[in-house]
Short mmCIF file of C-alpha atoms in Angstrom, two decimals:
data_model
loop_
_atom_site.label_atom_id
_atom_site.label_comp_id
_atom_site.label_asym_id
_atom_site.label_seq_id
_atom_site.Cartn_x
_atom_site.Cartn_y
_atom_site.Cartn_z
CA UNK A 1 29.91 74.85 -143.21
CA UNK A 2 33.68 75.11 -142.63
CA UNK A 3 33.18 77.01 -139.37
CA UNK A 4 30.73 74.36 -138.15
CA UNK A 5 33.20 71.58 -138.98
CA UNK A 6 36.03 73.46 -137.26
CA UNK A 7 33.94 73.88 -134.10
CA UNK A 8 33.01 70.20 -134.07
CA UNK A 9 36.64 69.18 -134.62
CA UNK A 10 37.79 71.34 -131.71
CA UNK A 11 35.18 69.76 -129.44
CA UNK A 12 36.02 66.21 -130.62
CA UNK A 13 39.77 66.62 -130.09
CA UNK A 14 39.33 68.24 -126.69
CA UNK A 15 36.89 65.55 -125.58
CA UNK A 16 39.35 62.86 -126.67
CA UNK A 17 42.21 64.52 -124.81
CA UNK A 18 40.18 64.96 -121.64
CA UNK A 19 38.98 61.37 -121.52
CA UNK A 20 41.92 59.48 -122.92
CA UNK A 21 44.93 57.96 -121.25
CA UNK A 22 48.24 59.77 -121.36
CA UNK A 23 49.47 57.49 -124.15
CA UNK A 24 46.27 57.99 -126.15
CA UNK A 25 46.61 61.77 -125.87
CA UNK A 26 50.25 61.62 -126.93
CA UNK A 27 49.26 59.48 -129.92
CA UNK A 28 46.64 62.07 -130.92
CA UNK A 29 49.39 64.66 -130.84
CA UNK A 30 51.60 62.48 -133.02
CA UNK A 31 48.74 62.13 -135.49
CA UNK A 32 48.51 65.90 -135.99
CA UNK A 33 45.71 67.08 -133.74
CA UNK A 34 47.67 69.90 -132.13
CA UNK A 35 47.93 72.03 -135.29
CA UNK A 36 44.16 71.75 -135.65
CA UNK A 37 43.62 73.34 -132.26
CA UNK A 38 46.20 76.03 -132.98
CA UNK A 39 44.50 76.68 -136.30
CA UNK A 40 41.24 77.26 -134.47
CA UNK A 41 42.96 79.88 -132.33
CA UNK A 42 44.36 81.52 -135.46
CA UNK A 43 40.77 81.83 -136.72
CA UNK A 44 39.26 82.88 -133.40
CA UNK A 45 37.37 85.78 -134.97
CA UNK A 46 35.26 83.24 -136.88
CA UNK A 47 34.54 81.12 -133.80
CA UNK A 48 32.69 81.98 -130.62
CA UNK A 49 34.51 82.50 -127.34
CA UNK A 50 33.45 79.13 -125.95
CA UNK A 51 35.11 77.28 -128.83
CA UNK A 52 38.32 79.26 -128.27
CA UNK A 53 38.28 78.28 -124.58
CA UNK A 54 37.68 74.64 -125.54
CA UNK A 55 40.64 74.76 -127.95
CA UNK A 56 42.83 76.14 -125.15
CA UNK A 57 41.63 73.37 -122.83
CA UNK A 58 42.58 70.81 -125.46
CA UNK A 59 46.06 72.29 -125.82
CA UNK A 60 46.41 72.27 -122.05
CA UNK A 61 45.50 68.57 -122.03
CA UNK A 62 48.29 67.88 -124.54
CA UNK A 63 50.78 69.77 -122.37
CA UNK A 64 49.67 67.86 -119.28
CA UNK A 65 50.02 64.54 -121.09
CA UNK A 66 53.52 65.53 -122.15
CA UNK A 67 54.42 66.25 -118.53
CA UNK A 68 53.00 62.90 -117.40
CA UNK A 69 54.49 60.67 -120.08
CA UNK A 70 57.06 58.05 -119.32
CA UNK A 71 60.46 59.53 -120.28
CA UNK A 72 61.63 56.10 -121.47
CA UNK A 73 59.24 56.31 -124.48
#
């Protein structure tokens, strides 16, 4: 059950980061979503390769949002 929930969480976070605005993605990061994706990578042996790739895509989306954010915020 935990592995299933972890997979679903990775997909949900990555979907939110790929479809959200830059500010929405930054807010997800502020709310603690990044450690969840990193945690999935730390448990990669329990997840399939596709979920690992999705977690990496999510982290990439956070990095991109950080590059695009308004420096005055």
